[in-house]
Amino acid sequence: MNMENAPPTQAPPPEKPRYGLEAMLEDTLLAPFMARTVFDRLAQGAVPGWAVMIANWLAYNLTTMALVFLLMGIQYPNLVKFLNTGAAGGFSFVLVFVLVILVSFFNATILHACSLIVGASGGFSRSYQIVSTLGLMPLANILLSQVPAGWLAAILLWAYLFIVAVER
């Protein structure tokens, strides 16, 4: 075959950028304010890797734990002195780190069970993605609980966001 008469080759379509930690951190900031938009976009894409989802959860929830320790330090200065001494400080940090991860899987398990009950089709990794994307909510809970009846607003916000996420 003559190369001059050969049909032109088409360039392959550009690859979609992978959904990484930076995008997930951004979606986590936006989810409480633009839930439908964020979860519509997430439903169209693949579930990110476990490392990305766990890192996202940790980023927001370790920040939340730091705020909790700060608030506790203001109210209970002797407790903070104890936690800052030697083995107790190191142990408390490791314990908080492990508990934060366990809580994320517990939340995802509850969400996954509820989503199966209502007939949602996503797997456990999709449920964990939702929980990780809502990683800002524990911080919102703490901040809202500082005002009267703020805890009720936090619960209603959690419920709304979970319903929107499962619906998508």
Coordinates of N, CA and C in Angstrom, one line a residue, residues 6-120:
A6 N -2.6 6.4 2.2 CA -3.1 5.9 3.5 C -3.9 6.9 4.2
P7 N -5.0 6.4 4.9 CA -5.8 7.4 5.6 C -5.0 8.0 6.8
P8 N -5.3 9.2 7.1 CA -4.6 9.8 8.3 C -4.9 9.1 9.6
T9 N -3.9 9.0 10.4 CA -4.2 8.4 11.7 C -4.7 9.4 12.7
Q10 N -5.6 9.0 13.5 CA -6.2 9.9 14.5 C -5.3 9.8 15.8
A11 N -5.2 11.0 16.4 CA -4.5 11.0 17.7 C -5.4 10.4 18.7
P12 N -4.8 9.7 19.7 CA -5.7 9.1 20.7 C -6.3 10.2 21.6
P13 N -7.5 10.0 22.1 CA -8.1 11.1 22.9 C -7.2 11.3 24.2
P14 N -7.2 12.6 24.6 CA -6.4 12.9 25.8 C -6.9 12.1 27.0
E15 N -6.0 11.7 27.8 CA -6.4 11.0 29.0 C -7.0 11.9 30.1
K16 N -8.0 11.5 30.8 CA -8.6 12.3 31.8 C -7.6 12.2 33.0
P17 N -7.4 13.4 33.6 CA -6.5 13.4 34.8 C -7.1 12.5 35.9
R18 N -6.2 11.8 36.6 CA -6.7 10.9 37.7 C -7.2 11.8 38.8
Y19 N -8.2 11.3 39.5 CA -8.8 12.0 40.6 C -7.9 11.7 41.8
G20 N -7.1 12.7 42.2 CA -6.1 12.5 43.3 C -6.5 13.2 44.5
L21 N -5.5 13.3 45.4 CA -5.7 13.9 46.7 C -6.1 15.3 46.7
E22 N -5.4 16.1 45.8 CA -5.7 17.5 45.7 C -7.2 17.8 45.3
A23 N -7.7 17.0 44.3 CA -9.1 17.2 43.9 C -10.0 16.7 45.0
M24 N -9.7 15.7 45.8 CA -10.5 15.2 46.8 C -10.6 16.2 48.0
L25 N -9.4 16.8 48.3 CA -9.4 17.8 49.4 C -10.3 19.0 49.0
E26 N -10.2 19.4 47.7 CA -11.1 20.5 47.3 C -12.6 20.1 47.3
D27 N -12.9 18.9 46.9 CA -14.3 18.5 46.9 C -14.8 18.4 48.4
T28 N -13.9 18.0 49.3 CA -14.3 17.9 50.7 C -14.7 19.3 51.2
L29 N -13.9 20.3 50.8 CA -14.2 21.7 51.2 C -15.6 22.2 50.6
L30 N -15.8 21.8 49.4 CA -17.0 22.2 48.7 C -18.3 21.4 49.0
A31 N -18.2 20.2 49.4 CA -19.3 19.3 49.6 C -20.4 19.9 50.6
P32 N -20.1 20.4 51.7 CA -21.1 20.9 52.6 C -21.9 22.1 51.9
F33 N -21.3 22.8 51.0 CA -22.0 24.0 50.4 C -22.6 23.7 49.0
M34 N -22.0 22.7 48.3 CA -22.4 22.4 46.9 C -22.6 20.9 46.8
A35 N -23.4 20.3 47.7 CA -23.4 18.8 47.8 C -23.9 18.2 46.5
R36 N -24.9 18.7 45.9 CA -25.4 18.1 44.6 C -24.4 18.1 43.5
T37 N -23.8 19.3 43.3 CA -22.8 19.4 42.3 C -21.6 18.5 42.5
V38 N -21.1 18.4 43.7 CA -19.9 17.6 44.1 C -20.3 16.1 43.9
F39 N -21.4 15.7 44.4 CA -21.7 14.3 44.4 C -22.2 13.8 43.0
D40 N -22.8 14.7 42.2 CA -23.1 14.4 40.8 C -21.8 14.1 40.0
R41 N -20.8 15.0 40.2 CA -19.5 14.8 39.6 C -18.8 13.5 40.0
L42 N -18.8 13.3 41.3 CA -18.2 12.1 41.8 C -18.8 10.8 41.4
A43 N -20.1 10.8 41.2 CA -20.9 9.6 40.7 C -20.5 9.3 39.3
Q44 N -20.1 10.2 38.5 CA -19.7 10.0 37.1 C -18.3 9.4 37.0
G45 N -17.4 9.6 38.0 CA -16.1 9.1 37.9 C -15.8 7.8 38.7
A46 N -14.6 7.3 38.5 CA -14.2 6.1 39.3 C -13.9 6.5 40.7
V47 N -14.0 5.5 41.6 CA -13.7 5.7 43.0 C -12.1 5.8 43.0
P48 N -11.6 6.8 43.8 CA -10.2 7.0 43.9 C -9.6 5.8 44.7
G49 N -8.3 5.7 44.7 CA -7.6 4.7 45.5 C -7.8 4.9 47.0
W50 N -7.6 3.8 47.7 CA -7.8 3.8 49.2 C -6.9 4.8 49.8
A51 N -5.6 4.8 49.3 CA -4.7 5.7 49.9 C -5.1 7.2 49.9
V52 N -5.7 7.6 48.7 CA -6.2 8.9 48.5 C -7.3 9.2 49.5
M53 N -8.3 8.3 49.6 CA -9.4 8.5 50.4 C -9.1 8.5 51.9
I54 N -8.2 7.6 52.3 CA -7.8 7.6 53.7 C -7.0 8.9 54.1
A55 N -6.1 9.3 53.1 CA -5.3 10.5 53.3 C -6.2 11.8 53.4
N56 N -7.2 11.8 52.6 CA -8.2 12.9 52.7 C -8.9 12.9 54.1
W57 N -9.4 11.8 54.5 CA -10.0 11.7 55.8 C -9.1 12.1 56.9
L58 N -7.9 11.6 56.9 CA -6.9 12.0 57.9 C -6.6 13.5 57.9
A59 N -6.4 14.1 56.7 CA -6.1 15.5 56.7 C -7.1 16.3 57.4
Y60 N -8.4 16.1 57.2 CA -9.4 16.9 57.9 C -9.6 16.5 59.3
N61 N -9.5 15.2 59.6 CA -9.9 14.7 60.9 C -8.7 14.9 61.9
L62 N -7.5 14.8 61.5 CA -6.4 15.1 62.4 C -6.4 16.6 62.7
T63 N -6.8 17.4 61.7 CA -7.0 18.9 62.0 C -8.1 19.1 63.0
T64 N -9.1 18.3 62.9 CA -10.2 18.4 63.9 C -9.7 18.0 65.3
M65 N -9.0 16.9 65.3 CA -8.4 16.4 66.6 C -7.5 17.5 67.2
A66 N -6.7 18.1 66.4 CA -5.9 19.2 66.9 C -6.7 20.3 67.6
L67 N -7.8 20.7 66.9 CA -8.7 21.7 67.5 C -9.4 21.2 68.8
V68 N -9.7 19.9 68.8 CA -10.3 19.3 70.0 C -9.3 19.4 71.2
F69 N -8.0 19.1 70.9 CA -7.0 19.2 71.9 C -6.7 20.6 72.3
L70 N -6.9 21.5 71.4 CA -6.7 23.0 71.7 C -7.8 23.4 72.7
L71 N -9.1 23.0 72.3 CA -10.2 23.4 73.2 C -10.1 22.7 74.5
M72 N -9.7 21.5 74.6 CA -9.5 20.8 75.8 C -8.4 21.5 76.7
G73 N -7.3 21.9 76.0 CA -6.2 22.6 76.7 C -6.6 23.9 77.3
I74 N -7.6 24.5 76.7 CA -8.1 25.8 77.3 C -9.0 25.5 78.5
Q75 N -9.8 24.4 78.4 CA -10.6 24.1 79.6 C -9.9 23.2 80.6
Y76 N -9.0 22.3 80.2 CA -8.4 21.4 81.2 C -6.8 21.5 81.0
P77 N -6.2 22.5 81.4 CA -4.7 22.6 81.2 C -3.9 21.5 81.8
N78 N -4.3 20.9 82.9 CA -3.6 19.8 83.5 C -3.6 18.5 82.6
L79 N -4.7 18.3 81.9 CA -4.8 17.1 81.0 C -3.8 17.3 79.9
V80 N -3.6 18.5 79.3 CA -2.7 18.7 78.2 C -1.3 18.5 78.7
K81 N -1.0 19.0 79.9 CA 0.4 18.8 80.5 C 0.7 17.3 80.6
F82 N -0.3 16.5 81.0 CA -0.1 15.0 81.1 C 0.1 14.4 79.7
L83 N -0.7 14.8 78.7 CA -0.6 14.3 77.4 C 0.7 14.7 76.7
N84 N 1.3 15.8 77.1 CA 2.6 16.2 76.5 C 3.8 15.6 77.2
T85 N 3.7 14.7 78.1 CA 4.8 14.1 78.8 C 5.1 12.8 78.3
G86 N 6.3 12.6 77.8 CA 6.9 11.3 77.4 C 5.9 10.3 76.7
A87 N 5.8 9.1 77.2 CA 5.1 8.0 76.6 C 3.6 8.3 76.4
A88 N 3.0 9.1 77.4 CA 1.6 9.4 77.3 C 1.3 10.2 76.1
G89 N 2.2 11.1 75.8 CA 2.0 12.0 74.6 C 2.1 11.2 73.3
G90 N 3.1 10.4 73.2 CA 3.2 9.5 72.0 C 2.1 8.5 71.8
F91 N 1.7 7.9 72.9 CA 0.7 6.9 72.9 C -0.7 7.6 72.5
S92 N -0.9 8.8 73.1 CA -2.2 9.4 72.7 C -2.2 9.8 71.3
F93 N -1.1 10.2 70.7 CA -1.1 10.6 69.3 C -1.4 9.4 68.4
V94 N -0.7 8.2 68.7 CA -0.9 7.0 68.0 C -2.4 6.5 68.1
L95 N -2.9 6.6 69.3 CA -4.3 6.2 69.6 C -5.2 7.0 68.8
V96 N -5.1 8.3 68.8 CA -5.9 9.2 68.0 C -5.9 8.9 66.5
F97 N -4.7 8.7 66.0 CA -4.4 8.4 64.6 C -5.2 7.1 64.3
V98 N -5.1 6.1 65.1 CA -5.8 4.8 64.8 C -7.3 4.9 64.9
L99 N -7.7 5.6 65.9 CA -9.2 5.8 66.1 C -9.8 6.6 65.0
V100 N -9.1 7.6 64.5 CA -9.6 8.4 63.4 C -9.8 7.5 62.2
I101 N -8.9 6.6 61.9 CA -9.1 5.7 60.8 C -10.2 4.7 61.0
L102 N -10.3 4.1 62.2 CA -11.3 3.2 62.5 C -12.7 3.8 62.4
V103 N -12.8 5.1 62.9 CA -14.1 5.8 62.8 C -14.6 5.9 61.4
S104 N -13.6 6.2 60.5 CA -14.0 6.4 59.1 C -14.6 5.1 58.5
F105 N -14.0 4.0 58.8 CA -14.5 2.7 58.3 C -15.8 2.3 59.0
F106 N -16.0 2.7 60.3 CA -17.3 2.5 61.0 C -18.4 3.3 60.3
N107 N -18.1 4.6 60.0 CA -19.0 5.4 59.4 C -19.4 4.9 58.0
A108 N -18.4 4.4 57.2 CA -18.6 3.9 55.9 C -19.5 2.6 55.9
T109 N -19.3 1.8 57.0 CA -20.0 0.6 57.1 C -21.5 0.9 57.4
I110 N -21.8 1.9 58.3 CA -23.1 2.3 58.5 C -23.8 2.9 57.3
L111 N -23.0 3.8 56.6 CA -23.6 4.4 55.4 C -23.8 3.3 54.3
H112 N -22.9 2.3 54.2 CA -23.1 1.3 53.2 C -24.3 0.4 53.5
A113 N -24.5 0.1 54.7 CA -25.7 -0.7 55.1 C -27.0 0.1 54.8
C114 N -27.0 1.4 55.2 CA -28.2 2.2 54.9 C -28.4 2.3 53.4
S115 N -27.3 2.4 52.6 CA -27.5 2.6 51.2 C -28.0 1.3 50.5
L116 N -27.6 0.1 51.1 CA -28.1 -1.1 50.6 C -29.6 -1.3 50.9
I117 N -30.0 -0.8 52.1 CA -31.4 -0.9 52.4 C -32.3 -0.1 51.5
V118 N -31.8 1.0 51.1 CA -32.6 1.9 50.2 C -32.4 1.5 48.7
G119 N -31.5 0.5 48.4 CA -31.4 0.1 47.0 C -30.3 0.7 46.2
A120 N -29.4 1.4 46.9 CA -28.2 2.0 46.1 C -27.3 0.9 45.6

